[in-house]
Coordinates of C-alpha atoms and ligand atoms in Angstrom, one line a residue:
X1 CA -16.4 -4.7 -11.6
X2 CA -15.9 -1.6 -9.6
X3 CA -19.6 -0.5 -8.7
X4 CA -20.8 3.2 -9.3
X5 CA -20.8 5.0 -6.5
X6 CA -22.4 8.9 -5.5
X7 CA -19.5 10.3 -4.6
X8 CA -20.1 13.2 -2.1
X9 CA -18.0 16.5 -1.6
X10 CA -17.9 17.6 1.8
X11 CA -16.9 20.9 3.6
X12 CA -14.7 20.0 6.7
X13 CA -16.3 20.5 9.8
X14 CA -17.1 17.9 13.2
X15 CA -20.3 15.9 11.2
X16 CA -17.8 15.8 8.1
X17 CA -14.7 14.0 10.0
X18 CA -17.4 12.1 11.9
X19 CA -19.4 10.6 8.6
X20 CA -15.6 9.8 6.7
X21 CA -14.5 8.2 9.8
X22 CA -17.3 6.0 9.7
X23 CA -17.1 5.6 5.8
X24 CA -13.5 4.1 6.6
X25 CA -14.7 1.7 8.9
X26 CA -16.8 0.4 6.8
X27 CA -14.3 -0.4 4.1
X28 CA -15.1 2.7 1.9
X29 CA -13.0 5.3 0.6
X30 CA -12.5 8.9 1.4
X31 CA -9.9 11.2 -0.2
X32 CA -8.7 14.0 2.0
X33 CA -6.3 16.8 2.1
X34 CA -3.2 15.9 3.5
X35 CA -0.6 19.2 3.4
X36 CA 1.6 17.5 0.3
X37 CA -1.4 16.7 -2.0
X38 CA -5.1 15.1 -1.4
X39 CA -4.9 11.7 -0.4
X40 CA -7.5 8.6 -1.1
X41 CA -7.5 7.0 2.2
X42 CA -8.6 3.4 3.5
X43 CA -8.5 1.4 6.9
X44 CA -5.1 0.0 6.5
X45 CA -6.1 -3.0 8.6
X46 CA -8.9 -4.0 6.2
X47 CA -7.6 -5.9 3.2
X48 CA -10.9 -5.8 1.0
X49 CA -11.5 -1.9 1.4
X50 CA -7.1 -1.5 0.3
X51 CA -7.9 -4.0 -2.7
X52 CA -11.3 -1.4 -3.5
X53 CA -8.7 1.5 -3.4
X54 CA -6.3 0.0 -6.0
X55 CA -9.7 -0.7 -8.3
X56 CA -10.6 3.1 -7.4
X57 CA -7.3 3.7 -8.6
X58 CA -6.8 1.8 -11.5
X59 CA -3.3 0.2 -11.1
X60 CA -2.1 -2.0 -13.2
X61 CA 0.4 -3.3 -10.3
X62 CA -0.4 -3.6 -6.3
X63 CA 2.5 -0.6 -5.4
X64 CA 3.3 -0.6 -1.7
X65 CA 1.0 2.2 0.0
X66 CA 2.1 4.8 2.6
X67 CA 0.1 4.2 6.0
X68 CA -0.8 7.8 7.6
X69 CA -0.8 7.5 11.3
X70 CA -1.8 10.7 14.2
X71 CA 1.5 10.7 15.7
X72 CA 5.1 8.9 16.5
X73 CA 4.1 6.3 19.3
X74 CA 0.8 5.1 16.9
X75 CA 3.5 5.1 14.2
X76 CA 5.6 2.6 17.0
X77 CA 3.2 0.3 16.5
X78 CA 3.2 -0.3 12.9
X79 CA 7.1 0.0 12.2
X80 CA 10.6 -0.8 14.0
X81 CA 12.2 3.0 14.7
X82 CA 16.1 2.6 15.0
X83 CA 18.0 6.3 16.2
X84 CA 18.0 8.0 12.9
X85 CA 14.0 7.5 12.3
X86 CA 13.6 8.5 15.6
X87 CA 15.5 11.7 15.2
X88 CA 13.5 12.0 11.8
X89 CA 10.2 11.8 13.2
X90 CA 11.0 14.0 16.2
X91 CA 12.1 17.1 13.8
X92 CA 9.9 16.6 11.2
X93 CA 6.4 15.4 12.3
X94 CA 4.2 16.3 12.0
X95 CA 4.8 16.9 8.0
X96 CA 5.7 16.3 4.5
X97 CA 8.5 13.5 5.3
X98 CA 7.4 9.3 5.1
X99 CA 9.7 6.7 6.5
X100 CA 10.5 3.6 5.1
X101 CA 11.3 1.2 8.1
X102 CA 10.8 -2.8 8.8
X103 CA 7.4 -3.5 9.7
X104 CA 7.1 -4.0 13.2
X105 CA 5.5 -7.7 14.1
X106 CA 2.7 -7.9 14.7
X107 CA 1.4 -4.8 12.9
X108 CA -2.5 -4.9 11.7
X109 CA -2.0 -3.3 8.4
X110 CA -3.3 -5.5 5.9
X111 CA -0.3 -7.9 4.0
X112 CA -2.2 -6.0 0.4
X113 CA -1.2 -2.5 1.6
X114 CA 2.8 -2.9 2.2
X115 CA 2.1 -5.6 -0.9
X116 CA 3.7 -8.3 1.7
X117 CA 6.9 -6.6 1.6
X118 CA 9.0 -6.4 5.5
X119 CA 8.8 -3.2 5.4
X120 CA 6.7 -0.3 5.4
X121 CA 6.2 3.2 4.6
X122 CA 4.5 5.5 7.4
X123 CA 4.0 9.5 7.8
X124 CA 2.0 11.7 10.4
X125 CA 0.8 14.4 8.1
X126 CA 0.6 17.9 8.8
X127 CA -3.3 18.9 7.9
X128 CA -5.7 19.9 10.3
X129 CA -8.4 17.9 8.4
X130 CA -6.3 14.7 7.8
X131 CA -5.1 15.1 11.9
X132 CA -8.4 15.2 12.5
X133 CA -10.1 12.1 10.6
X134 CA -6.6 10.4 11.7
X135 CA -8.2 10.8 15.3
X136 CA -11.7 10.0 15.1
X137 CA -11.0 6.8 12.7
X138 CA -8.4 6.1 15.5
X139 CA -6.4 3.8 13.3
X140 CA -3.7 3.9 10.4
X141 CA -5.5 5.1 7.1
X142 CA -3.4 4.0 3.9
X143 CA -3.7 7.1 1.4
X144 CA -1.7 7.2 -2.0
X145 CA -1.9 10.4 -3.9
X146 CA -6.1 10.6 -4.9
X147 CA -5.6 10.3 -8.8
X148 CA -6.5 7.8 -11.5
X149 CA -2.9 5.8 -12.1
X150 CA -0.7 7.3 -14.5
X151 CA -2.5 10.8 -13.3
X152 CA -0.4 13.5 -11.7
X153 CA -1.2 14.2 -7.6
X154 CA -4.0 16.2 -7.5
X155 CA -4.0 19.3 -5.1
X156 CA -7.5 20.6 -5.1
X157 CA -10.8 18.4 -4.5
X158 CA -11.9 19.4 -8.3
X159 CA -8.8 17.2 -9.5
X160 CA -9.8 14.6 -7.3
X161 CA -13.3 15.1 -8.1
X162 CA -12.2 14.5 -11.9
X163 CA -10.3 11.6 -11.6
X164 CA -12.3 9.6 -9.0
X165 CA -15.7 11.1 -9.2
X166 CA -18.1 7.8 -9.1
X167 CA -15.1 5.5 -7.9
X168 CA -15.3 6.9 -3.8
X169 CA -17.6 7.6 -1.3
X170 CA -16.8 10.9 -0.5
X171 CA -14.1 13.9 -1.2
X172 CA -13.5 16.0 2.0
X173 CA -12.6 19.6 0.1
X174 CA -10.3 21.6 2.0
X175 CA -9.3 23.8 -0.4
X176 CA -5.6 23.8 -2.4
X177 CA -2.6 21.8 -0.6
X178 CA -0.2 24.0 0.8
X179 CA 3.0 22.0 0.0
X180 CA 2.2 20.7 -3.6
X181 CA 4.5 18.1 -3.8
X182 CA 4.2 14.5 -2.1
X183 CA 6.3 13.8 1.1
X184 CA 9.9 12.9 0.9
X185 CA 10.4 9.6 1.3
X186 CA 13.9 8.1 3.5
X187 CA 14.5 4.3 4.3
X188 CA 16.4 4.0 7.7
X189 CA 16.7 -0.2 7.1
X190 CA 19.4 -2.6 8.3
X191 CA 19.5 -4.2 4.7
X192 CA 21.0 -0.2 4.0
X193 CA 23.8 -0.9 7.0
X194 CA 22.1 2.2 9.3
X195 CA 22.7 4.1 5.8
X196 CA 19.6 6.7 5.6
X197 CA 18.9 6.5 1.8
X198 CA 16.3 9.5 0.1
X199 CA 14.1 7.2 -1.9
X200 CA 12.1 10.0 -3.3
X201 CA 13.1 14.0 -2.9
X202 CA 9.6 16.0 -1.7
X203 CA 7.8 18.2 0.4
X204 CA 10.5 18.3 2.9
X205 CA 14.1 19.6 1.5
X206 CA 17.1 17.3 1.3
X207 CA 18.9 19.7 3.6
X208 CA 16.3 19.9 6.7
X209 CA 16.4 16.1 6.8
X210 CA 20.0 16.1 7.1
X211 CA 20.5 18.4 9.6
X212 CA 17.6 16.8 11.9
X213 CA 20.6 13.4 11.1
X214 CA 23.6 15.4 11.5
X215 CA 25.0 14.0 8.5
X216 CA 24.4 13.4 4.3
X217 CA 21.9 11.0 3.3
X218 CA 22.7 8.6 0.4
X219 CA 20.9 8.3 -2.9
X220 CA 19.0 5.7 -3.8
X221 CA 19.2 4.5 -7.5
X222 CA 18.0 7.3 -10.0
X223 CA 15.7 4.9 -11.0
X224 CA 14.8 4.1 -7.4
X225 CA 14.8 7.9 -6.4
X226 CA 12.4 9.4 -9.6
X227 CA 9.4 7.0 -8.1
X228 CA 10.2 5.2 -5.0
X229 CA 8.2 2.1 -6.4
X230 CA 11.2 0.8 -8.4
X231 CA 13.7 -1.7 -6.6
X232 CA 16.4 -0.7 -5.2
X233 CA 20.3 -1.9 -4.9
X234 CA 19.7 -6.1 -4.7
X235 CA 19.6 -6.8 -0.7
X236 CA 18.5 -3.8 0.2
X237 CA 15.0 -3.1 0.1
X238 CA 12.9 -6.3 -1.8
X239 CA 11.3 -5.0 -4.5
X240 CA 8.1 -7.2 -4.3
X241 CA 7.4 -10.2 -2.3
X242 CA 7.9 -13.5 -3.2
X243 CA 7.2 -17.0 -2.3
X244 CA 10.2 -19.7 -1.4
X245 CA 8.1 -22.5 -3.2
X246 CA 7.9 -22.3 -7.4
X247 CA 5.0 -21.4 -8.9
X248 CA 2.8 -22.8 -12.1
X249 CA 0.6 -20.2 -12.9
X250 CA -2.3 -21.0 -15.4
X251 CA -2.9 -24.2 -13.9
X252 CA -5.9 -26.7 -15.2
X253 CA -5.1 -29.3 -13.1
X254 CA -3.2 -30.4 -9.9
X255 CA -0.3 -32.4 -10.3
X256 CA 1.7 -35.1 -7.8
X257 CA 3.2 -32.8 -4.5
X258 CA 1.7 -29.6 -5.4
X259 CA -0.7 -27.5 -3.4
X260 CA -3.7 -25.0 -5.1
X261 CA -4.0 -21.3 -5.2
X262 CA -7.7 -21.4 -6.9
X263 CA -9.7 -19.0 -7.6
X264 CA -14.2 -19.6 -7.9
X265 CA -14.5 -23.5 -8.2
X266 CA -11.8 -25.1 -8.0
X267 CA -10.1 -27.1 -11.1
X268 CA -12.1 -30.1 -12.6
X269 CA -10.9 -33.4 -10.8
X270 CA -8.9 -31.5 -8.4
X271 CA -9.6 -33.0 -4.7
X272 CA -7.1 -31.8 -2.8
X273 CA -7.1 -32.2 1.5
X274 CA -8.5 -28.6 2.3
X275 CA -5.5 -27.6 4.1
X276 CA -3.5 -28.0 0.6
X277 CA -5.9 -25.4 -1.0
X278 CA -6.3 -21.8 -0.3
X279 CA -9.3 -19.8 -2.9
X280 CA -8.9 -16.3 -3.0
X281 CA -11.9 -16.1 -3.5
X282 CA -15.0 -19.0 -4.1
X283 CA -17.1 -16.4 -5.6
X284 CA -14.5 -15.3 -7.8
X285 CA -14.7 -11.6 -6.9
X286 CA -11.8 -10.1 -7.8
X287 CA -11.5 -7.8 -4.8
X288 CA -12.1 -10.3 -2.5
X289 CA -9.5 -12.1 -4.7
X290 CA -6.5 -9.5 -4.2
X291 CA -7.2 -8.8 -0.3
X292 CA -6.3 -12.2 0.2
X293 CA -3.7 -13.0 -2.6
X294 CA -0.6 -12.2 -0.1
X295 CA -1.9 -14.0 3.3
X296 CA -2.9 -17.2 0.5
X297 CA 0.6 -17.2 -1.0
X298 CA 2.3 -17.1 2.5
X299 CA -0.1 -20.1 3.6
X300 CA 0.7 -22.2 0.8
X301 CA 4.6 -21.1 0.9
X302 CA 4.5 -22.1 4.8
X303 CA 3.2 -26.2 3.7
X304 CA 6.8 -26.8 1.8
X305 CA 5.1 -28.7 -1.2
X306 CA 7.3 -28.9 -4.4
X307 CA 5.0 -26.0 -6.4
X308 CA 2.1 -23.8 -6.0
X309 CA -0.6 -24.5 -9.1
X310 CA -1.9 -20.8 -9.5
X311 CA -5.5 -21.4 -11.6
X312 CA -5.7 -18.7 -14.4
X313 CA -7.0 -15.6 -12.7
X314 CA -9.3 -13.4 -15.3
X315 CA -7.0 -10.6 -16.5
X316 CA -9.9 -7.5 -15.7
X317 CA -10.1 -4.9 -13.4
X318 CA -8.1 -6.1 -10.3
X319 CA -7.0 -9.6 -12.0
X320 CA -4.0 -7.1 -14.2
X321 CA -2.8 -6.6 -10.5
X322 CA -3.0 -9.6 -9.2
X323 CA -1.9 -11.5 -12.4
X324 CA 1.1 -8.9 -12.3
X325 CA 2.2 -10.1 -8.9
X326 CA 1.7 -13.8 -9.4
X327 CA 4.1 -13.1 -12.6
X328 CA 6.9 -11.1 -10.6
X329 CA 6.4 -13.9 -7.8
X330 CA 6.8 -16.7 -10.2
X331 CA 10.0 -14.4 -12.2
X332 CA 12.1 -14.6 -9.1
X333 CA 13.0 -18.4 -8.6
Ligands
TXA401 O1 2.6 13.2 0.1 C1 2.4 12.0 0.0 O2 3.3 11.1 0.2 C2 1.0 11.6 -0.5 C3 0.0 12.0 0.6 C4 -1.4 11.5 0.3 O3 0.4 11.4 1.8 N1 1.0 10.2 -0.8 C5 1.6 9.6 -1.8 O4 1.4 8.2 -1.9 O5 2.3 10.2 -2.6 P1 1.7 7.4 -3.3 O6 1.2 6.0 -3.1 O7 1.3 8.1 -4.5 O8 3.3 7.3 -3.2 C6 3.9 6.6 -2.2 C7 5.2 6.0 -2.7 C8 5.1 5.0 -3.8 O9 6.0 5.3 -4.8 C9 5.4 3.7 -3.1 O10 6.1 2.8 -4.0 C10 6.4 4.1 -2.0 O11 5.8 5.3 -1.6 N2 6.4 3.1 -0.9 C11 5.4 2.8 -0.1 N3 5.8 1.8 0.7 C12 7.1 1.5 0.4 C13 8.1 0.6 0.9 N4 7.8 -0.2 1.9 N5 9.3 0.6 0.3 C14 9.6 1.5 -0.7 N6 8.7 2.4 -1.2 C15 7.5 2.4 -0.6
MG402 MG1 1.1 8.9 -6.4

């Protein structure tokens, strides 16, 4: 499913930044050094090019992805700052430290990229050469660490270039990483009552981040804290998104009150009013497919029918995603 691509290794320089920034904007993927580890970046606010970094990737499961902005006020834009990420952000950022705040509205990041959740995860890296493709792409740039799933975070562009070689357009080498370790991660949420909570321990020391607070942080759960993906306490931070309305996954038909999440032609006999049907994709491309799975899922919640039929979604490449968060989605009722 995911095409072979040349992928290119390229020293930093002006026509280096200038090629990946065009790259990004047209929905490819370059990985880059960031100072923690390399990074595999994307246009955030492109939903098909975040669905061909999870396929680069090879994850089983859509994980929520850490958007990598220039500074604090382009940071504004995507997330809600209350005092303590402000305070955060002003002693730490540029740097190894990502905050975990509630999306602001209105933010362009695509719905595949936070995987619908409210809130989202952003940092302002401290590298001169992801800086600089942060300003000439002008826009957020979604990067998880640049390894196959399951992989550990590569720090050189030959780990990178082993892992994703023929998956991404290019790999922008700027030699080792300096801090070796991914970013810290800290949630400043209301659902944590102003609480600052370390969600994952990283590049920036427990101790730094609690002096630029002026008081302790709390723990999230161990489980939480040894890979920020897992859920946290109940009511604090929702673990994956899901829909008010129930959902039949598997569907071959289209019952009495129910609206359709299909997927290439539609089931046999179903005629449904269009505005009762939402296809991730007509052409049943699976990246297509997962770009839109989020926005479809809200549509269909929004029209308060008794169920959601889901059509079986092929369980290859992107469909384990995708059939991974229909499952969770349907779970939670
Ligand atoms: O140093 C780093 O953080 C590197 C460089 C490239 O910036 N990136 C990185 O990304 O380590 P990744 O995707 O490998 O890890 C990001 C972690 C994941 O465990 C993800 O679940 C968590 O951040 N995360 C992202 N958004 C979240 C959110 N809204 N709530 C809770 N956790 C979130
Ligand atoms: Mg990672």
């Amino acid at each position: 499913m995911t095409a072979i691509l040349a992928t290119r290794v390229a020293r930093p320089g002006a026509a280096t930044i200038a090629d990946a920034a065009a790259i990004l904007a047209a929905g490819g993927l370059v990985a880059f050094p960031t100072e923690t580890v390399y990074g595999l970046g994307a246009d955030a606010t492109n939903g098909e090019a975040v669905a061909r970094l999870y396929a680069a990737k090879g994850r089983p499961a859509f994980n929520p992805l850490i958007a990598h902005v220039a500074d604090l006020p382009a940071a504004r834009r995507l997330a809600r700052f209350d005092a303590d990420a402000e305070r955060l952000a002003a002693a730490l950022w540029p740097g190894p430290l990502t905050l975990v705040l509630p999306k602001a509205p209105g933010s362009l990041v695509a719905e595949l990229a936070t995987s619908a959740l409210d809130t989202i995860a952003v940092r302002a890296p401290d590298h001169p050469v992801a800086r600089a493709l942060l300003d000439a792409f002008g826009k957020p740039i979604v990067a998880p660490s640049a390894n196959r799933s399951g992989h550990v975070s590569p720090t050189t562009a030959e780990h990178v270039e082993a892992d994703l070689a023929g998956r991404i357009d290019v790999i922008i080498d700027g030699g080792p990483t300096k801090v070796g370790v991914e970013s810290t991660i800290v949630a400043c949420l209301p659902a944590s009552l102003g609480e600052p909570v370390l969600l994952r321990p990283g590049g920036v020391p427990r101790a730094a981040i609690e002096a630029a607070l002026g008081r302790k942080l709390a723990d999230a759960p161990a489980s939480a804290a040894a890979e920020a993906d897992a859920p946290l306490a109940p009511g604090m931070l929702a673990s994956h998104y899901a829909p008010r309305t129930r959902l039949r996954l598997n569907a071959t038909d289209v019952r009495p009150g129910e609206v359709l999440l299909a997927f290439g032609a539609p089931p046999a006999g179903a005629s449904l009013p269009a505005d009762r049907v939402r296809n991730l994709s007509p052409r049943g491309d699976l990246i297509e497919a997962a770009a839109n799975l989020f926005s479809h899922l809200r549509a269909l919640d929004a029209l308060g029918a008794t169920t959601i039929a889901v059509v079986p979604i092929p369980h290859e490449g992107l469909g384990e995603a995708i059939n991974d968060r229909l499952a969770r989605a349907a779970a939670e009722l």
